[in-house]
Amino acid sequence: MEFNLIQQIAIWTLPVLFAITLHEAAHAYAAKHFGDPTAFLMGRMTLNPLKHIDPIGTILLPLLCLLLPGGFLFGWAKPVPVNFGGLRNPRANGRWVAAAGPLANLAMAIGWVLMLRLALSLEGNYFQAPLYYMAQAGININVVLMVLNLLPIPPLDGGRILVFSLPRDAALAVSRIEPYGMIILVVLLATGVLGGIMQPLMGLVTGFLSLFV
C-alpha cells in the first residue's frame, strides 16, 4: 500500500521515538547498574525522547530516507555519555553496556510483533490498519537499529563490544578507527555496501521474530 509523506510520518514517528529513546536509555541504565552514573547525572537515563533526539540523525536523515524510494530508514540519536573507566569491571561490564541498546531494540521488536498479532485479530475494527502498519514500522526500525549498531565498527555498539573482547594491543588498534567510524558508515551507505551487509543479517533477525507471530 502506498502512503504519502504525511501518512508515513504518522506511521513512523512513534516507533522511531520509542526505538531511539529506549535504546539510549538502556545504555544509561546499564552504565549506572555497573557503576558509572555519568548518563544518569546528565539526565539521560530517561524515557523522555527530547533528551535523546539529534536534529540531524533523528529528524532530518529519517525524513530524507522516507522521501527516497527503495532505501531503509536510517539515523541515530545523541550518544549516551559513558565513562567506561568508571565501571566496576570495564572490560566485562563495558560489553554489557554496549549490548544494552541492541538488546532493547530486540525486546521492542518482539513487542511490536505482539502488537502485529493483536492487529491481525482486530478484523473489521477501525484501529486494525493503523496498528498493523505502525507495528510493521516498529519491527522494521528496531531490526535496522539492532543490526546496524551491532556492526563491528567503532563507535557503534558492536565496535565497542569488539574492543572490549580483544586482547589489549588488538583492542587499541581497533579503537583507533573510532574517529573515522561514522565516515566509514556513510561511505558504506552511499555505495550500497551497507545494505548488502545488513539485509542478510536483518533477514535472520526477522526469521527469529516470525516465531512470535
mmCIF file of C-alpha atoms in Angstrom:
data_model
loop_
_atom_site.group_PDB
_atom_site.id
_atom_site.type_symbol
_atom_site.label_atom_id
_atom_site.label_comp_id
_atom_site.label_asym_id
_atom_site.label_seq_id
_atom_site.Cartn_x
_atom_site.Cartn_y
_atom_site.Cartn_z
ATOM 1 C CA MET A 1 0.000 0.000 0.000
ATOM 2 C CA GLU A 2 1.341 3.421 -0.994
ATOM 3 C CA PHE A 3 1.407 6.254 1.567
ATOM 4 C CA ASN A 4 2.030 9.956 1.118
ATOM 5 C CA LEU A 5 4.694 11.671 3.225
ATOM 6 C CA ILE A 6 2.264 12.839 5.931
ATOM 7 C CA GLN A 7 0.884 9.311 6.334
ATOM 8 C CA GLN A 8 4.409 7.864 6.507
ATOM 9 C CA ILE A 9 5.386 10.377 9.195
ATOM 10 C CA ALA A 10 2.238 9.482 11.178
ATOM 11 C CA ILE A 11 3.062 5.767 10.946
ATOM 12 C CA TRP A 12 6.788 6.017 11.707
ATOM 13 C CA THR A 13 7.027 8.780 14.331
ATOM 14 C CA LEU A 14 6.011 6.776 17.406
ATOM 15 C CA PRO A 15 8.039 3.635 16.551
ATOM 16 C CA VAL A 16 11.154 5.712 15.791
ATOM 17 C CA LEU A 17 10.877 7.743 19.006
ATOM 18 C CA PHE A 18 10.388 4.576 21.074
ATOM 19 C CA ALA A 19 13.283 2.846 19.301
ATOM 20 C CA ILE A 20 15.870 5.570 19.845
ATOM 21 C CA THR A 21 14.685 6.543 23.334
ATOM 22 C CA LEU A 22 14.718 3.052 24.822
ATOM 23 C CA HIS A 23 17.976 2.219 23.031
ATOM 24 C CA GLU A 24 19.803 5.157 24.611
ATOM 25 C CA ALA A 25 18.052 4.839 27.980
ATOM 26 C CA ALA A 26 19.125 1.177 28.085
ATOM 27 C CA HIS A 27 22.779 2.211 27.684
ATOM 28 C CA ALA A 28 22.351 4.738 30.506
ATOM 29 C CA TYR A 29 20.633 2.234 32.801
ATOM 30 C CA ALA A 30 23.271 -0.453 32.165
ATOM 31 C CA ALA A 31 26.104 2.020 32.804
ATOM 32 C CA LYS A 32 24.583 3.083 36.127
ATOM 33 C CA HIS A 33 23.929 -0.541 37.065
ATOM 34 C CA PHE A 34 27.606 -1.375 36.514
ATOM 35 C CA GLY A 35 28.933 1.628 38.412
ATOM 36 C CA ASP A 36 29.064 4.667 36.102
ATOM 37 C CA PRO A 37 26.423 7.327 36.942
ATOM 38 C CA THR A 38 27.538 9.807 34.232
ATOM 39 C CA ALA A 39 24.480 9.441 31.983
ATOM 40 C CA PHE A 40 22.152 9.357 34.991
ATOM 41 C CA LEU A 41 23.625 12.590 36.390
ATOM 42 C CA MET A 42 23.265 14.237 32.966
ATOM 43 C CA GLY A 43 19.580 13.329 32.781
ATOM 44 C CA ARG A 44 19.973 10.746 30.020
ATOM 45 C CA MET A 45 18.543 7.794 31.941
ATOM 46 C CA THR A 46 15.058 8.836 30.910
ATOM 47 C CA LEU A 47 12.240 7.856 28.556
ATOM 48 C CA ASN A 48 11.827 11.497 27.514
ATOM 49 C CA PRO A 49 12.706 11.412 23.774
ATOM 50 C CA LEU A 50 13.668 15.104 23.778
ATOM 51 C CA LYS A 51 16.750 14.197 25.822
ATOM 52 C CA HIS A 52 17.969 11.796 23.128
ATOM 53 C CA ILE A 53 16.991 13.479 19.841
ATOM 54 C CA ASP A 54 19.743 14.573 17.462
ATOM 55 C CA PRO A 55 18.306 17.129 14.972
ATOM 56 C CA ILE A 56 20.153 15.623 12.008
ATOM 57 C CA GLY A 57 20.289 11.925 12.874
ATOM 58 C CA THR A 58 16.832 11.627 14.442
ATOM 59 C CA ILE A 59 14.780 14.067 12.352
ATOM 60 C CA LEU A 60 16.399 15.210 9.093
ATOM 61 C CA LEU A 61 18.004 11.956 7.930
ATOM 62 C CA PRO A 62 14.965 9.707 8.608
ATOM 63 C CA LEU A 63 12.774 12.217 6.720
ATOM 64 C CA LEU A 64 15.155 12.065 3.761
ATOM 65 C CA CYS A 65 15.061 8.262 3.889
ATOM 66 C CA LEU A 66 11.255 8.361 3.715
ATOM 67 C CA LEU A 67 11.453 10.598 0.639
ATOM 68 C CA LEU A 68 13.946 8.350 -1.182
ATOM 69 C CA PRO A 69 12.468 5.214 -2.799
ATOM 70 C CA GLY A 70 13.947 1.803 -2.124
ATOM 71 C CA GLY A 71 16.068 2.645 0.932
ATOM 72 C CA PHE A 72 15.679 1.691 4.566
ATOM 73 C CA LEU A 73 15.156 4.088 7.429
ATOM 74 C CA PHE A 74 18.494 5.191 8.817
ATOM 75 C CA GLY A 75 19.504 7.567 11.586
ATOM 76 C CA TRP A 76 20.926 7.982 15.065
ATOM 77 C CA ALA A 77 20.333 9.660 18.417
ATOM 78 C CA LYS A 78 22.646 11.656 20.681
ATOM 79 C CA PRO A 79 25.085 9.118 22.136
ATOM 80 C CA VAL A 80 24.749 8.494 25.862
ATOM 81 C CA PRO A 81 27.936 9.579 27.684
ATOM 82 C CA VAL A 82 29.600 6.624 29.387
ATOM 83 C CA ASN A 83 32.831 6.683 31.400
ATOM 84 C CA PHE A 84 33.898 3.095 30.768
ATOM 85 C CA GLY A 85 36.800 3.553 33.162
ATOM 86 C CA GLY A 86 34.254 4.195 35.914
ATOM 87 C CA LEU A 87 32.645 0.763 35.527
ATOM 88 C CA ARG A 88 33.415 -1.793 38.222
ATOM 89 C CA ASN A 89 34.906 -4.139 35.606
ATOM 90 C CA PRO A 90 35.496 -2.017 32.490
ATOM 91 C CA ARG A 91 36.032 -4.870 30.006
ATOM 92 C CA ALA A 92 33.267 -7.228 31.118
ATOM 93 C CA ASN A 93 30.803 -4.512 32.119
ATOM 94 C CA GLY A 94 31.625 -2.458 29.021
ATOM 95 C CA ARG A 95 30.402 -5.271 26.779
ATOM 96 C CA TRP A 96 27.044 -5.319 28.582
ATOM 97 C CA VAL A 97 26.701 -1.538 28.480
ATOM 98 C CA ALA A 98 27.340 -1.591 24.722
ATOM 99 C CA ALA A 99 24.982 -4.542 24.180
ATOM 100 C CA ALA A 100 22.154 -2.971 26.198
ATOM 101 C CA GLY A 101 20.976 -0.750 23.326
ATOM 102 C CA PRO A 102 20.667 -3.505 20.682
ATOM 103 C CA LEU A 103 19.058 -5.815 23.267
ATOM 104 C CA ALA A 104 16.482 -3.084 23.961
ATOM 105 C CA ASN A 105 15.767 -2.917 20.219
ATOM 106 C CA LEU A 106 15.306 -6.698 20.113
ATOM 107 C CA ALA A 107 12.861 -6.526 23.019
ATOM 108 C CA MET A 108 10.933 -3.713 21.310
ATOM 109 C CA ALA A 109 10.846 -5.635 18.021
ATOM 110 C CA ILE A 110 9.280 -8.594 19.851
ATOM 111 C CA GLY A 111 6.796 -6.194 21.471
ATOM 112 C CA TRP A 112 5.823 -4.804 18.061
ATOM 113 C CA VAL A 113 5.399 -8.353 16.718
ATOM 114 C CA LEU A 114 2.885 -8.952 19.504
ATOM 115 C CA MET A 115 1.140 -5.706 18.515
ATOM 116 C CA LEU A 116 1.051 -7.019 14.941
ATOM 117 C CA ARG A 117 -0.649 -10.172 16.195
ATOM 118 C CA LEU A 118 -3.180 -8.009 18.019
ATOM 119 C CA ALA A 119 -3.831 -6.012 14.842
ATOM 120 C CA LEU A 120 -4.424 -9.195 12.849
ATOM 121 C CA SER A 121 -7.051 -10.233 15.402
ATOM 122 C CA LEU A 122 -8.984 -6.967 15.014
ATOM 123 C CA GLU A 123 -10.657 -7.904 11.735
ATOM 124 C CA GLY A 124 -13.080 -5.168 10.700
ATOM 125 C CA ASN A 125 -12.049 -2.855 13.544
ATOM 126 C CA TYR A 126 -11.279 0.808 12.747
ATOM 127 C CA PHE A 127 -7.914 0.568 14.536
ATOM 128 C CA GLN A 128 -6.714 -2.529 12.678
ATOM 129 C CA ALA A 129 -4.986 -0.800 9.739
ATOM 130 C CA PRO A 130 -3.207 1.976 11.735
ATOM 131 C CA LEU A 131 -1.996 -0.517 14.344
ATOM 132 C CA TYR A 132 -0.916 -3.008 11.684
ATOM 133 C CA TYR A 133 1.196 -0.525 9.725
ATOM 134 C CA MET A 134 2.628 1.060 12.876
ATOM 135 C CA ALA A 135 3.596 -2.395 14.185
ATOM 136 C CA GLN A 136 5.314 -3.167 10.875
ATOM 137 C CA ALA A 137 7.220 0.120 11.150
ATOM 138 C CA GLY A 138 8.167 -0.689 14.755
ATOM 139 C CA ILE A 139 9.524 -4.086 13.766
ATOM 140 C CA ASN A 140 11.477 -2.636 10.833
ATOM 141 C CA ILE A 141 13.120 0.279 12.660
ATOM 142 C CA ASN A 142 14.146 -1.866 15.625
ATOM 143 C CA VAL A 143 15.598 -4.605 13.428
ATOM 144 C CA VAL A 144 17.542 -1.981 11.440
ATOM 145 C CA LEU A 145 18.861 -0.274 14.594
ATOM 146 C CA MET A 146 19.779 -3.569 16.238
ATOM 147 C CA VAL A 147 21.694 -4.926 13.228
ATOM 148 C CA LEU A 148 23.292 -1.579 12.387
ATOM 149 C CA ASN A 149 24.526 -0.991 15.918
ATOM 150 C CA LEU A 150 25.978 -4.494 16.173
ATOM 151 C CA LEU A 151 28.287 -3.961 13.196
ATOM 152 C CA PRO A 152 31.892 -4.188 14.488
ATOM 153 C CA ILE A 153 32.792 -0.590 13.633
ATOM 154 C CA PRO A 154 33.612 1.796 16.496
ATOM 155 C CA PRO A 155 31.838 3.872 17.757
ATOM 156 C CA LEU A 156 28.868 1.573 17.054
ATOM 157 C CA ASP A 157 27.883 -0.766 19.880
ATOM 158 C CA GLY A 158 29.278 -3.758 18.002
ATOM 159 C CA GLY A 159 32.599 -1.955 17.685
ATOM 160 C CA ARG A 160 32.707 -1.338 21.435
ATOM 161 C CA ILE A 161 31.830 -4.982 22.147
ATOM 162 C CA LEU A 162 34.673 -5.998 19.828
ATOM 163 C CA VAL A 163 37.158 -3.625 21.517
ATOM 164 C CA PHE A 164 36.239 -4.923 24.990
ATOM 165 C CA SER A 165 36.590 -8.536 23.777
ATOM 166 C CA LEU A 166 40.020 -8.302 22.113
ATOM 167 C CA PRO A 167 43.476 -8.510 23.716
ATOM 168 C CA ARG A 168 44.877 -5.119 24.706
ATOM 169 C CA ASP A 169 47.049 -4.436 21.618
ATOM 170 C CA ALA A 170 44.381 -5.546 19.143
ATOM 171 C CA ALA A 171 41.725 -3.581 21.041
ATOM 172 C CA LEU A 172 43.894 -0.452 20.882
ATOM 173 C CA ALA A 173 44.333 -0.882 17.126
ATOM 174 C CA VAL A 174 40.579 -1.267 16.520
ATOM 175 C CA SER A 175 39.752 1.670 18.809
ATOM 176 C CA ARG A 176 41.837 3.963 16.564
ATOM 177 C CA ILE A 177 39.134 3.543 13.906
ATOM 178 C CA GLU A 178 36.570 5.351 16.087
ATOM 179 C CA PRO A 179 37.187 8.930 14.824
ATOM 180 C CA TYR A 180 36.516 7.681 11.284
ATOM 181 C CA GLY A 181 33.706 5.265 12.114
ATOM 182 C CA MET A 182 30.794 7.466 11.042
ATOM 183 C CA ILE A 183 32.603 8.434 7.815
ATOM 184 C CA ILE A 184 33.100 4.734 7.045
ATOM 185 C CA LEU A 185 29.421 4.129 7.748
ATOM 186 C CA VAL A 186 28.239 6.952 5.461
ATOM 187 C CA VAL A 187 30.532 5.726 2.644
ATOM 188 C CA LEU A 188 29.198 2.176 3.041
ATOM 189 C CA LEU A 189 25.644 3.545 2.944
ATOM 190 C CA ALA A 190 26.253 5.736 -0.119
ATOM 191 C CA THR A 191 27.898 2.919 -2.081
ATOM 192 C CA GLY A 192 25.186 0.378 -1.245
ATOM 193 C CA VAL A 193 27.638 -1.881 0.584
ATOM 194 C CA LEU A 194 25.929 -1.272 3.930
ATOM 195 C CA GLY A 195 22.609 -2.540 2.605
ATOM 196 C CA GLY A 196 24.309 -5.624 1.179
ATOM 197 C CA ILE A 197 25.842 -6.385 4.583
ATOM 198 C CA MET A 198 22.713 -5.665 6.609
ATOM 199 C CA GLN A 199 19.995 -7.303 4.517
ATOM 200 C CA PRO A 200 21.039 -10.940 5.211
ATOM 201 C CA LEU A 201 21.517 -10.176 8.919
ATOM 202 C CA MET A 202 18.142 -8.445 9.078
ATOM 203 C CA GLY A 203 16.628 -11.482 7.382
ATOM 204 C CA LEU A 204 17.990 -13.713 10.162
ATOM 205 C CA VAL A 205 16.539 -11.467 12.866
ATOM 206 C CA THR A 206 13.196 -11.227 11.056
ATOM 207 C CA GLY A 207 13.139 -15.017 10.798
ATOM 208 C CA PHE A 208 13.626 -15.237 14.554
ATOM 209 C CA LEU A 209 10.854 -12.714 15.143
ATOM 210 C CA SER A 210 8.477 -14.732 12.976
ATOM 211 C CA LEU A 211 8.484 -17.330 15.750
ATOM 212 C CA PHE A 212 6.391 -14.900 17.802
ATOM 213 C CA VAL A 213 3.747 -14.257 15.151
#
